[in-house]
């Protein structure tokens, strides 16, 4: 166990954070964080995001209860309370009026080693998680436990970018609300239009009237939609704002057409003609099969369209009927690039027989890319590996545990995915995933040639050149789990003694 107890500056200092790294290989036990508090109340409040519920102390049929992001114990007089912030842990119990316990890990004991044997090592592996303790005046409503928990669960991310004039100024807000009891649950682009969809919710379980939602600029059009973004009814907008009423815990989704104060520079891209020498795709039950992999396996032709768009970049996919070639097996080919004011080059590519590196070059300037495998896993948490073969459709693994493979996440952006591969002869390898990845590099304006690596394991399906200033913004920290540097931990327990 490595545990860091910490405070932060500003409003983040209102909470005590407990960061944990645990290499867990214990048997027949649960790991809990217990909080014996001076606050005492037979009832506690549990957040469900879409509502709250009060529950009493443990009883034989309800000794472990769920919650999302936080649960709270407040004195019966409502003067003071404590919220347990649990962004990634969802089970807890309350053994006494003044004690809350958060369940962190659980490995059950097995009465019969032949039944569900694999559960005896459930949760084994390395774990990184955080929880927090937040004291507040009044109850969870006055303490705004929802907002404190959200800040722990969704910390602000920092991005780096190039210097630019900054037409939006030093501060910019897409939207603002005049109420602390209504929150923004989501902001996204609409699935089938260029509108912006926002989802709002009342948090306190009480009616909230005349809530003003103010936007960055003129609101051209607004309507209420359901969870599938289907139109319900129009909304009246007053220039840059809407006024809404909410019932307790109500969710409302709005589709908006905004007049943007600033437009991004349009992305200009042109596909690059490729010297295809490989049939990467095959159709189901087609006598003519592709040869993406050396064994004749291929990408399913019917599962991809004429274009693949990833990160705003459009890739042109080659012909996919009959035995036509539609990919490039890299053997050092030199490819002419289109003329134009292009500053970025993008490849749609994958490797066979495992990840591999290749040295590309533009106008003789070399750069190396690690091209990821076209199938297998692109990410996994710590994973138990059992001795021998385990059937895919097995509900009771009796094999002994061999090792715990360390977690990993491959870093290349996934551009296209399919849940199967095409076998030689036209059959399907179901749940044997296939992927294509997007790779982007800076190129000098006026670049003339791209030279591919001499590595036949790399397959390039499309190349696009673009003028794209939007790629200049890059994250200054990982946006998701980063397992680089993690090594495999040896097994320490004697599994023969697992009860």
GROMACS .gro file of C-alpha atoms in nm:
model
  499
    1UNK     CA    1   0.000   0.000   0.000
    2UNK     CA    2   0.121   0.347  -0.090
    3UNK     CA    3  -0.115   0.614   0.044
    4UNK     CA    4  -0.082   0.990   0.001
    5UNK     CA    5  -0.301   1.217   0.215
    6UNK     CA    6  -0.304   1.566   0.069
    7UNK     CA    7  -0.463   1.910   0.059
    8UNK     CA    8  -0.484   2.157  -0.228
    9UNK     CA    9  -0.504   2.536  -0.253
   10UNK     CA   10  -0.825   2.729  -0.307
   11UNK     CA   11  -1.164   2.559  -0.298
   12UNK     CA   12  -0.995   2.222  -0.356
   13UNK     CA   13  -0.850   2.267  -0.003
   14UNK     CA   14  -1.198   2.222   0.143
   15UNK     CA   15  -1.151   1.848   0.108
   16UNK     CA   16  -0.890   1.598   0.227
   17UNK     CA   17  -0.780   1.375  -0.061
   18UNK     CA   18  -0.646   1.023  -0.013
   19UNK     CA   19  -0.461   0.888  -0.319
   20UNK     CA   20  -0.390   0.514  -0.316
   21UNK     CA   21  -0.169   0.269  -0.503
   22UNK     CA   22  -0.239  -0.087  -0.394
   23UNK     CA   23  -0.080  -0.412  -0.511
   24UNK     CA   24  -0.360  -0.641  -0.395
   25UNK     CA   25  -0.311  -1.015  -0.352
   26UNK     CA   26  -0.509  -1.083  -0.036
   27UNK     CA   27  -0.759  -1.366  -0.001
   28UNK     CA   28  -1.105  -1.402   0.150
   29UNK     CA   29  -1.141  -1.043   0.269
   30UNK     CA   30  -1.265  -0.695   0.187
   31UNK     CA   31  -1.060  -0.377   0.211
   32UNK     CA   32  -1.253  -0.083   0.351
   33UNK     CA   33  -1.177   0.273   0.454
   34UNK     CA   34  -1.358   0.342   0.784
   35UNK     CA   35  -1.460   0.690   0.902
   36UNK     CA   36  -1.557   0.705   1.274
   37UNK     CA   37  -1.705   1.056   1.290
   38UNK     CA   38  -1.816   1.296   1.564
   39UNK     CA   39  -2.128   1.342   1.350
   40UNK     CA   40  -2.396   1.088   1.445
   41UNK     CA   41  -2.723   1.010   1.272
   42UNK     CA   42  -2.910   0.680   1.213
   43UNK     CA   43  -2.979   0.801   0.856
   44UNK     CA   44  -2.725   0.881   0.583
   45UNK     CA   45  -2.779   1.029   0.235
   46UNK     CA   46  -2.649   0.855  -0.079
   47UNK     CA   47  -2.608   1.026  -0.414
   48UNK     CA   48  -2.735   0.855  -0.729
   49UNK     CA   49  -2.652   1.144  -0.966
   50UNK     CA   50  -3.013   1.141  -1.088
   51UNK     CA   51  -3.141   1.166  -0.732
   52UNK     CA   52  -3.062   1.102  -0.367
   53UNK     CA   53  -3.183   0.841  -0.120
   54UNK     CA   54  -3.166   0.811   0.260
   55UNK     CA   55  -3.078   0.478   0.420
   56UNK     CA   56  -3.031   0.353   0.775
   57UNK     CA   57  -2.761   0.144   0.939
   58UNK     CA   58  -2.654  -0.199   0.818
   59UNK     CA   59  -2.898  -0.486   0.848
   60UNK     CA   60  -2.857  -0.852   0.744
   61UNK     CA   61  -3.021  -0.795   0.406
   62UNK     CA   62  -2.865  -0.456   0.333
   63UNK     CA   63  -2.511  -0.447   0.465
   64UNK     CA   64  -2.357  -0.306   0.145
   65UNK     CA   65  -2.528  -0.028  -0.049
   66UNK     CA   66  -2.440   0.160  -0.370
   67UNK     CA   67  -2.382   0.528  -0.438
   68UNK     CA   68  -2.227   0.750  -0.705
   69UNK     CA   69  -1.955   1.009  -0.630
   70UNK     CA   70  -2.050   1.074  -0.263
   71UNK     CA   71  -2.250   0.976   0.043
   72UNK     CA   72  -2.308   1.194   0.348
   73UNK     CA   73  -2.371   1.190   0.723
   74UNK     CA   74  -2.521   1.508   0.873
   75UNK     CA   75  -2.622   1.570   1.237
   76UNK     CA   76  -3.000   1.544   1.293
   77UNK     CA   77  -3.011   1.917   1.374
   78UNK     CA   78  -2.857   1.994   1.033
   79UNK     CA   79  -2.573   2.210   1.169
   80UNK     CA   80  -2.279   2.012   1.035
   81UNK     CA   81  -2.204   1.713   0.815
   82UNK     CA   82  -1.934   1.510   0.643
   83UNK     CA   83  -1.941   1.378   0.286
   84UNK     CA   84  -1.728   1.083   0.175
   85UNK     CA   85  -1.618   1.154  -0.183
   86UNK     CA   86  -1.581   0.834  -0.384
   87UNK     CA   87  -1.544   0.903  -0.757
   88UNK     CA   88  -1.443   0.549  -0.859
   89UNK     CA   89  -1.581   0.334  -0.576
   90UNK     CA   90  -1.950   0.254  -0.554
   91UNK     CA   91  -2.012   0.032  -0.249
   92UNK     CA   92  -2.026   0.128   0.120
   93UNK     CA   93  -2.182   0.032   0.452
   94UNK     CA   94  -2.286   0.202   0.777
   95UNK     CA   95  -2.228  -0.022   1.081
   96UNK     CA   96  -2.321   0.244   1.341
   97UNK     CA   97  -2.482   0.587   1.372
   98UNK     CA   98  -2.145   0.763   1.353
   99UNK     CA   99  -1.945   0.529   1.125
  100UNK     CA  100  -1.930   0.523   0.745
  101UNK     CA  101  -1.716   0.271   0.554
  102UNK     CA  102  -1.616   0.284   0.189
  103UNK     CA  103  -1.546  -0.051   0.019
  104UNK     CA  104  -1.224  -0.033  -0.181
  105UNK     CA  105  -1.143  -0.392  -0.285
  106UNK     CA  106  -1.303  -0.732  -0.233
  107UNK     CA  107  -1.179  -1.087  -0.278
  108UNK     CA  108  -1.441  -1.338  -0.159
  109UNK     CA  109  -1.363  -1.662   0.021
  110UNK     CA  110  -1.482  -1.973  -0.162
  111UNK     CA  111  -1.662  -2.242   0.036
  112UNK     CA  112  -1.617  -2.491  -0.247
  113UNK     CA  113  -1.293  -2.446  -0.441
  114UNK     CA  114  -1.447  -2.619  -0.745
  115UNK     CA  115  -1.725  -2.362  -0.786
  116UNK     CA  116  -1.628  -2.024  -0.935
  117UNK     CA  117  -1.267  -2.087  -0.844
  118UNK     CA  118  -1.151  -1.771  -1.022
  119UNK     CA  119  -1.337  -1.553  -0.768
  120UNK     CA  120  -1.073  -1.651  -0.510
  121UNK     CA  121  -0.839  -1.408  -0.689
  122UNK     CA  122  -1.098  -1.144  -0.778
  123UNK     CA  123  -0.955  -0.787  -0.772
  124UNK     CA  124  -0.596  -0.915  -0.765
  125UNK     CA  125  -0.352  -0.675  -0.929
  126UNK     CA  126  -0.240  -0.314  -0.899
  127UNK     CA  127  -0.498  -0.046  -0.828
  128UNK     CA  128  -0.482   0.334  -0.837
  129UNK     CA  129  -0.778   0.527  -0.697
  130UNK     CA  130  -0.865   0.828  -0.489
  131UNK     CA  131  -1.127   0.913  -0.229
  132UNK     CA  132  -1.188   1.220  -0.016
  133UNK     CA  133  -1.332   1.358   0.307
  134UNK     CA  134  -1.531   1.681   0.302
  135UNK     CA  135  -1.667   1.857   0.611
  136UNK     CA  136  -1.938   2.120   0.563
  137UNK     CA  137  -2.176   2.347   0.754
  138UNK     CA  138  -2.541   2.256   0.719
  139UNK     CA  139  -2.649   1.951   0.521
  140UNK     CA  140  -2.522   1.827   0.185
  141UNK     CA  141  -2.736   2.085   0.006
  142UNK     CA  142  -2.580   2.380   0.190
  143UNK     CA  143  -2.238   2.220   0.160
  144UNK     CA  144  -2.286   2.168  -0.215
  145UNK     CA  145  -2.147   1.815  -0.194
  146UNK     CA  146  -2.240   1.754  -0.559
  147UNK     CA  147  -1.999   2.023  -0.679
  148UNK     CA  148  -1.714   1.923  -0.448
  149UNK     CA  149  -1.742   1.560  -0.556
  150UNK     CA  150  -1.755   1.658  -0.924
  151UNK     CA  151  -1.433   1.860  -0.891
  152UNK     CA  152  -1.257   1.554  -0.747
  153UNK     CA  153  -1.402   1.322  -1.012
  154UNK     CA  154  -1.348   1.561  -1.305
  155UNK     CA  155  -1.034   1.769  -1.242
  156UNK     CA  156  -0.951   2.049  -1.482
  157UNK     CA  157  -0.711   1.948  -1.758
  158UNK     CA  158  -0.435   2.168  -1.894
  159UNK     CA  159  -0.346   2.195  -2.264
  160UNK     CA  160  -0.048   2.351  -2.440
  161UNK     CA  161  -0.084   2.539  -2.765
  162UNK     CA  162   0.105   2.778  -2.989
  163UNK     CA  163   0.097   3.155  -2.940
  164UNK     CA  164  -0.191   3.325  -3.122
  165UNK     CA  165  -0.377   3.660  -3.105
  166UNK     CA  166  -0.654   3.519  -2.883
  167UNK     CA  167  -0.969   3.683  -3.029
  168UNK     CA  168  -1.181   3.547  -2.740
  169UNK     CA  169  -0.975   3.733  -2.479
  170UNK     CA  170  -0.830   3.596  -2.156
  171UNK     CA  171  -1.163   3.456  -2.034
  172UNK     CA  172  -1.442   3.284  -2.224
  173UNK     CA  173  -1.745   3.086  -2.108
  174UNK     CA  174  -1.970   2.894  -2.343
  175UNK     CA  175  -2.263   2.913  -2.097
  176UNK     CA  176  -2.345   3.020  -1.742
  177UNK     CA  177  -2.628   2.949  -1.499
  178UNK     CA  178  -2.757   3.179  -1.224
  179UNK     CA  179  -2.840   2.886  -0.992
  180UNK     CA  180  -2.619   2.665  -0.776
  181UNK     CA  181  -2.889   2.398  -0.761
  182UNK     CA  182  -2.899   2.332  -1.137
  183UNK     CA  183  -2.589   2.188  -1.301
  184UNK     CA  184  -2.463   2.115  -1.651
  185UNK     CA  185  -2.438   1.736  -1.690
  186UNK     CA  186  -2.317   1.730  -2.051
  187UNK     CA  187  -2.217   1.950  -2.345
  188UNK     CA  188  -2.182   1.779  -2.682
  189UNK     CA  189  -2.237   1.812  -3.053
  190UNK     CA  190  -2.570   1.674  -3.175
  191UNK     CA  191  -2.552   1.334  -3.340
  192UNK     CA  192  -2.734   1.434  -3.659
  193UNK     CA  193  -2.686   1.810  -3.695
  194UNK     CA  194  -2.446   2.096  -3.621
  195UNK     CA  195  -2.637   2.197  -3.308
  196UNK     CA  196  -2.495   2.190  -2.955
  197UNK     CA  197  -2.676   1.968  -2.703
  198UNK     CA  198  -2.658   2.049  -2.332
  199UNK     CA  199  -2.808   1.846  -2.050
  200UNK     CA  200  -2.911   2.020  -1.726
  201UNK     CA  201  -3.030   1.876  -1.396
  202UNK     CA  202  -3.176   2.004  -1.070
  203UNK     CA  203  -2.961   1.868  -0.784
  204UNK     CA  204  -3.133   1.937  -0.452
  205UNK     CA  205  -3.460   1.751  -0.501
  206UNK     CA  206  -3.661   2.073  -0.487
  207UNK     CA  207  -3.845   2.281  -0.750
  208UNK     CA  208  -3.630   2.553  -0.903
  209UNK     CA  209  -3.799   2.839  -1.091
  210UNK     CA  210  -3.671   3.101  -1.333
  211UNK     CA  211  -3.330   2.949  -1.393
  212UNK     CA  212  -3.140   3.158  -1.645
  213UNK     CA  213  -2.900   2.990  -1.886
  214UNK     CA  214  -2.681   3.253  -2.050
  215UNK     CA  215  -2.472   3.179  -2.359
  216UNK     CA  216  -2.158   3.330  -2.507
  217UNK     CA  217  -2.343   3.488  -2.799
  218UNK     CA  218  -2.680   3.514  -2.971
  219UNK     CA  219  -2.901   3.207  -2.950
  220UNK     CA  220  -3.050   3.159  -3.295
  221UNK     CA  221  -3.266   2.859  -3.218
  222UNK     CA  222  -3.346   2.640  -2.916
  223UNK     CA  223  -3.560   2.334  -2.856
  224UNK     CA  224  -3.607   2.070  -2.591
  225UNK     CA  225  -3.513   1.714  -2.689
  226UNK     CA  226  -3.525   1.376  -2.522
  227UNK     CA  227  -3.231   1.149  -2.440
  228UNK     CA  228  -3.222   1.029  -2.802
  229UNK     CA  229  -3.204   1.393  -2.917
  230UNK     CA  230  -3.551   1.370  -3.070
  231UNK     CA  231  -3.741   1.701  -3.091
  232UNK     CA  232  -4.000   1.761  -2.816
  233UNK     CA  233  -4.097   2.131  -2.844
  234UNK     CA  234  -3.941   2.470  -2.922
  235UNK     CA  235  -3.807   2.702  -2.652
  236UNK     CA  236  -3.830   3.080  -2.649
  237UNK     CA  237  -3.490   3.247  -2.641
  238UNK     CA  238  -3.424   3.607  -2.542
  239UNK     CA  239  -3.111   3.699  -2.740
  240UNK     CA  240  -2.836   3.515  -2.545
  241UNK     CA  241  -3.038   3.343  -2.272
  242UNK     CA  242  -3.311   3.095  -2.184
  243UNK     CA  243  -3.530   3.093  -1.873
  244UNK     CA  244  -3.633   2.748  -1.747
  245UNK     CA  245  -3.825   2.589  -1.459
  246UNK     CA  246  -3.721   2.257  -1.305
  247UNK     CA  247  -3.910   2.001  -1.100
  248UNK     CA  248  -3.713   1.811  -0.828
  249UNK     CA  249  -3.415   1.624  -0.979
  250UNK     CA  250  -3.544   1.693  -1.331
  251UNK     CA  251  -3.319   1.636  -1.631
  252UNK     CA  252  -3.368   1.864  -1.932
  253UNK     CA  253  -3.184   1.829  -2.264
  254UNK     CA  254  -3.163   2.127  -2.501
  255UNK     CA  255  -3.058   2.146  -2.866
  256UNK     CA  256  -2.913   2.487  -2.951
  257UNK     CA  257  -2.804   2.678  -3.258
  258UNK     CA  258  -2.550   2.936  -3.142
  259UNK     CA  259  -2.402   3.231  -3.322
  260UNK     CA  260  -2.033   3.177  -3.263
  261UNK     CA  261  -1.824   3.488  -3.184
  262UNK     CA  262  -1.518   3.328  -3.346
  263UNK     CA  263  -1.478   3.069  -3.620
  264UNK     CA  264  -1.196   2.818  -3.629
  265UNK     CA  265  -0.991   2.814  -3.945
  266UNK     CA  266  -1.144   2.556  -4.177
  267UNK     CA  267  -0.948   2.236  -4.211
  268UNK     CA  268  -0.829   2.184  -4.569
  269UNK     CA  269  -0.726   1.830  -4.660
  270UNK     CA  270  -0.644   1.636  -4.976
  271UNK     CA  271  -0.610   1.256  -5.012
  272UNK     CA  272  -0.280   1.117  -5.136
  273UNK     CA  273  -0.283   0.864  -5.421
  274UNK     CA  274  -0.122   0.539  -5.305
  275UNK     CA  275   0.050   0.257  -5.497
  276UNK     CA  276  -0.170  -0.022  -5.363
  277UNK     CA  277  -0.007  -0.366  -5.356
  278UNK     CA  278  -0.224  -0.556  -5.106
  279UNK     CA  279  -0.588  -0.664  -5.078
  280UNK     CA  280  -0.672  -0.571  -4.719
  281UNK     CA  281  -1.050  -0.635  -4.732
  282UNK     CA  282  -1.265  -0.942  -4.795
  283UNK     CA  283  -1.640  -0.995  -4.813
  284UNK     CA  284  -1.831  -1.257  -4.618
  285UNK     CA  285  -1.853  -1.596  -4.792
  286UNK     CA  286  -1.656  -1.461  -5.088
  287UNK     CA  287  -1.436  -1.716  -5.259
  288UNK     CA  288  -1.179  -1.441  -5.317
  289UNK     CA  289  -1.027  -1.340  -4.985
  290UNK     CA  290  -0.790  -1.066  -4.882
  291UNK     CA  291  -0.442  -1.104  -4.747
  292UNK     CA  292  -0.409  -0.828  -4.489
  293UNK     CA  293  -0.232  -1.077  -4.260
  294UNK     CA  294   0.008  -1.343  -4.379
  295UNK     CA  295  -0.241  -1.621  -4.300
  296UNK     CA  296  -0.504  -1.472  -4.535
  297UNK     CA  297  -0.709  -1.298  -4.264
  298UNK     CA  298  -0.855  -0.965  -4.372
  299UNK     CA  299  -1.064  -0.666  -4.271
  300UNK     CA  300  -1.443  -0.708  -4.322
  301UNK     CA  301  -1.524  -0.521  -4.643
  302UNK     CA  302  -1.888  -0.455  -4.555
  303UNK     CA  303  -1.800  -0.289  -4.222
  304UNK     CA  304  -1.619   0.014  -4.363
  305UNK     CA  305  -1.735   0.292  -4.594
  306UNK     CA  306  -1.563   0.484  -4.870
  307UNK     CA  307  -1.420   0.726  -4.615
  308UNK     CA  308  -1.305   0.712  -4.253
  309UNK     CA  309  -1.310   1.036  -4.055
  310UNK     CA  310  -1.096   1.060  -3.742
  311UNK     CA  311  -1.012   1.377  -3.551
  312UNK     CA  312  -1.166   1.580  -3.832
  313UNK     CA  313  -0.933   1.420  -4.087
  314UNK     CA  314  -1.097   1.234  -4.376
  315UNK     CA  315  -0.924   0.928  -4.519
  316UNK     CA  316  -1.017   0.790  -4.862
  317UNK     CA  317  -1.060   0.410  -4.857
  318UNK     CA  318  -0.967   0.211  -5.167
  319UNK     CA  319  -1.195  -0.020  -5.372
  320UNK     CA  320  -1.326  -0.326  -5.186
  321UNK     CA  321  -1.484  -0.553  -5.445
  322UNK     CA  322  -1.334  -0.866  -5.591
  323UNK     CA  323  -0.961  -0.905  -5.548
  324UNK     CA  324  -0.865  -0.541  -5.596
  325UNK     CA  325  -0.569  -0.405  -5.404
  326UNK     CA  326  -0.658  -0.136  -5.152
  327UNK     CA  327  -0.363  -0.106  -4.911
  328UNK     CA  328   0.014  -0.065  -4.919
  329UNK     CA  329   0.255  -0.319  -4.776
  330UNK     CA  330   0.548  -0.095  -4.682
  331UNK     CA  331   0.863  -0.179  -4.874
  332UNK     CA  332   1.038   0.159  -4.894
  333UNK     CA  333   0.810   0.310  -5.162
  334UNK     CA  334   0.837   0.684  -5.235
  335UNK     CA  335   0.502   0.856  -5.289
  336UNK     CA  336   0.454   1.205  -5.439
  337UNK     CA  337   0.253   1.449  -5.224
  338UNK     CA  338  -0.005   1.697  -5.358
  339UNK     CA  339   0.103   2.058  -5.400
  340UNK     CA  340  -0.045   2.304  -5.154
  341UNK     CA  341  -0.015   2.492  -4.826
  342UNK     CA  342  -0.013   2.177  -4.612
  343UNK     CA  343   0.150   2.156  -4.267
  344UNK     CA  344   0.036   1.812  -4.147
  345UNK     CA  345   0.045   1.459  -4.287
  346UNK     CA  346  -0.183   1.183  -4.158
  347UNK     CA  347  -0.168   0.806  -4.208
  348UNK     CA  348  -0.439   0.545  -4.160
  349UNK     CA  349  -0.238   0.236  -4.078
  350UNK     CA  350  -0.195  -0.083  -3.875
  351UNK     CA  351   0.063  -0.358  -3.832
  352UNK     CA  352   0.043  -0.737  -3.847
  353UNK     CA  353   0.214  -0.988  -3.616
  354UNK     CA  354   0.235  -0.738  -3.330
  355UNK     CA  355   0.331  -0.372  -3.287
  356UNK     CA  356   0.630  -0.261  -3.489
  357UNK     CA  357   0.833   0.051  -3.561
  358UNK     CA  358   0.901   0.204  -3.900
  359UNK     CA  359   1.115   0.492  -4.020
  360UNK     CA  360   0.923   0.717  -4.258
  361UNK     CA  361   1.061   1.030  -4.421
  362UNK     CA  362   0.923   1.344  -4.586
  363UNK     CA  363   1.159   1.502  -4.839
  364UNK     CA  364   1.437   1.296  -4.687
  365UNK     CA  365   1.371   1.408  -4.328
  366UNK     CA  366   1.321   1.089  -4.122
  367UNK     CA  367   1.071   1.026  -3.843
  368UNK     CA  368   0.987   0.704  -3.662
  369UNK     CA  369   0.636   0.582  -3.579
  370UNK     CA  370   0.533   0.283  -3.372
  371UNK     CA  371   0.248   0.122  -3.566
  372UNK     CA  372   0.005  -0.077  -3.353
  373UNK     CA  373  -0.120  -0.427  -3.426
  374UNK     CA  374  -0.442  -0.460  -3.624
  375UNK     CA  375  -0.602  -0.696  -3.372
  376UNK     CA  376  -0.577  -0.801  -3.007
  377UNK     CA  377  -0.630  -0.568  -2.713
  378UNK     CA  378  -0.546  -0.199  -2.728
  379UNK     CA  379  -0.587  -0.163  -2.352
  380UNK     CA  380  -0.643  -0.361  -2.036
  381UNK     CA  381  -0.631  -0.319  -1.662
  382UNK     CA  382  -0.420  -0.572  -1.471
  383UNK     CA  383  -0.540  -0.904  -1.610
  384UNK     CA  384  -0.531  -1.249  -1.454
  385UNK     CA  385  -0.374  -1.513  -1.678
  386UNK     CA  386  -0.468  -1.873  -1.599
  387UNK     CA  387  -0.270  -2.188  -1.669
  388UNK     CA  388  -0.372  -2.368  -1.989
  389UNK     CA  389  -0.665  -2.286  -2.213
  390UNK     CA  390  -0.983  -2.120  -2.085
  391UNK     CA  391  -1.288  -2.157  -2.314
  392UNK     CA  392  -1.435  -1.828  -2.434
  393UNK     CA  393  -1.784  -1.933  -2.316
  394UNK     CA  394  -1.689  -2.044  -1.966
  395UNK     CA  395  -1.873  -1.948  -1.648
  396UNK     CA  396  -1.651  -2.139  -1.406
  397UNK     CA  397  -1.275  -2.116  -1.449
  398UNK     CA  398  -1.106  -2.398  -1.259
  399UNK     CA  399  -0.758  -2.339  -1.406
  400UNK     CA  400  -0.487  -2.234  -1.164
  401UNK     CA  401  -0.368  -1.871  -1.173
  402UNK     CA  402  -0.038  -1.842  -1.358
  403UNK     CA  403   0.036  -1.468  -1.336
  404UNK     CA  404  -0.110  -1.118  -1.339
  405UNK     CA  405  -0.033  -0.935  -1.662
  406UNK     CA  406   0.025  -0.562  -1.598
  407UNK     CA  407  -0.223  -0.307  -1.732
  408UNK     CA  408  -0.154  -0.114  -2.050
  409UNK     CA  409  -0.313   0.134  -2.290
  410UNK     CA  410  -0.173   0.186  -2.637
  411UNK     CA  411  -0.146   0.550  -2.729
  412UNK     CA  412  -0.224   0.582  -3.103
  413UNK     CA  413  -0.568   0.732  -3.174
  414UNK     CA  414  -0.816   0.464  -3.284
  415UNK     CA  415  -0.963   0.569  -3.619
  416UNK     CA  416  -1.174   0.263  -3.711
  417UNK     CA  417  -1.289  -0.047  -3.525
  418UNK     CA  418  -1.474  -0.368  -3.605
  419UNK     CA  419  -1.583  -0.643  -3.364
  420UNK     CA  420  -1.458  -0.926  -3.587
  421UNK     CA  421  -1.203  -1.023  -3.849
  422UNK     CA  422  -1.255  -1.201  -4.181
  423UNK     CA  423  -1.104  -1.550  -4.193
  424UNK     CA  424  -0.957  -1.711  -4.507
  425UNK     CA  425  -1.252  -1.854  -4.699
  426UNK     CA  426  -1.499  -1.584  -4.591
  427UNK     CA  427  -1.590  -1.685  -4.236
  428UNK     CA  428  -1.583  -1.455  -3.933
  429UNK     CA  429  -1.362  -1.462  -3.625
  430UNK     CA  430  -1.616  -1.310  -3.387
  431UNK     CA  431  -1.490  -1.092  -3.102
  432UNK     CA  432  -1.146  -1.097  -3.263
  433UNK     CA  433  -1.134  -0.722  -3.303
  434UNK     CA  434  -0.976  -0.539  -3.594
  435UNK     CA  435  -0.849  -0.182  -3.588
  436UNK     CA  436  -0.701   0.097  -3.796
  437UNK     CA  437  -0.513   0.385  -3.631
  438UNK     CA  438  -0.449   0.751  -3.711
  439UNK     CA  439  -0.095   0.890  -3.708
  440UNK     CA  440  -0.015   1.256  -3.768
  441UNK     CA  441   0.313   1.444  -3.815
  442UNK     CA  442   0.419   1.798  -3.897
  443UNK     CA  443   0.557   1.851  -4.247
  444UNK     CA  444   0.718   2.157  -4.409
  445UNK     CA  445   0.491   2.360  -4.637
  446UNK     CA  446   0.561   2.254  -4.994
  447UNK     CA  447   0.676   1.902  -4.903
  448UNK     CA  448   0.699   1.686  -5.216
  449UNK     CA  449   0.749   1.320  -5.121
  450UNK     CA  450   0.668   1.066  -4.852
  451UNK     CA  451   0.894   0.762  -4.825
  452UNK     CA  452   0.752   0.458  -4.647
  453UNK     CA  453   0.964   0.233  -4.424
  454UNK     CA  454   1.107  -0.092  -4.548
  455UNK     CA  455   0.896  -0.295  -4.307
  456UNK     CA  456   0.644  -0.530  -4.474
  457UNK     CA  457   0.458  -0.576  -4.143
  458UNK     CA  458   0.322  -0.220  -4.174
  459UNK     CA  459   0.007  -0.170  -4.381
  460UNK     CA  460  -0.097   0.180  -4.489
  461UNK     CA  461  -0.458   0.213  -4.607
  462UNK     CA  462  -0.477   0.588  -4.665
  463UNK     CA  463  -0.269   0.906  -4.645
  464UNK     CA  464  -0.405   1.260  -4.621
  465UNK     CA  465  -0.223   1.594  -4.622
  466UNK     CA  466  -0.390   1.889  -4.452
  467UNK     CA  467  -0.356   2.244  -4.335
  468UNK     CA  468  -0.470   2.201  -3.977
  469UNK     CA  469  -0.384   2.460  -3.712
  470UNK     CA  470  -0.625   2.297  -3.466
  471UNK     CA  471  -0.379   2.015  -3.395
  472UNK     CA  472  -0.155   2.270  -3.220
  473UNK     CA  473  -0.348   2.220  -2.893
  474UNK     CA  474  -0.211   1.916  -2.711
  475UNK     CA  475  -0.274   1.789  -2.356
  476UNK     CA  476  -0.008   1.872  -2.099
  477UNK     CA  477  -0.101   1.561  -1.897
  478UNK     CA  478  -0.250   1.220  -1.972
  479UNK     CA  479  -0.623   1.240  -2.046
  480UNK     CA  480  -0.675   0.879  -1.940
  481UNK     CA  481  -0.491   0.605  -1.749
  482UNK     CA  482  -0.120   0.594  -1.820
  483UNK     CA  483   0.042   0.259  -1.744
  484UNK     CA  484   0.378   0.328  -1.903
  485UNK     CA  485   0.659   0.196  -1.686
  486UNK     CA  486   0.437  -0.049  -1.499
  487UNK     CA  487   0.600  -0.391  -1.456
  488UNK     CA  488   0.458  -0.731  -1.380
  489UNK     CA  489   0.434  -0.809  -1.009
  490UNK     CA  490   0.523  -1.160  -0.885
  491UNK     CA  491   0.259  -1.373  -0.719
  492UNK     CA  492   0.312  -1.384  -0.344
  493UNK     CA  493   0.023  -1.593  -0.213
  494UNK     CA  494   0.007  -1.971  -0.195
  495UNK     CA  495  -0.305  -2.042  -0.398
  496UNK     CA  496  -0.332  -2.396  -0.260
  497UNK     CA  497  -0.432  -2.241   0.073
  498UNK     CA  498  -0.707  -2.021  -0.068
  499UNK     CA  499  -1.023  -2.122   0.125
   0.00000   0.00000   0.00000
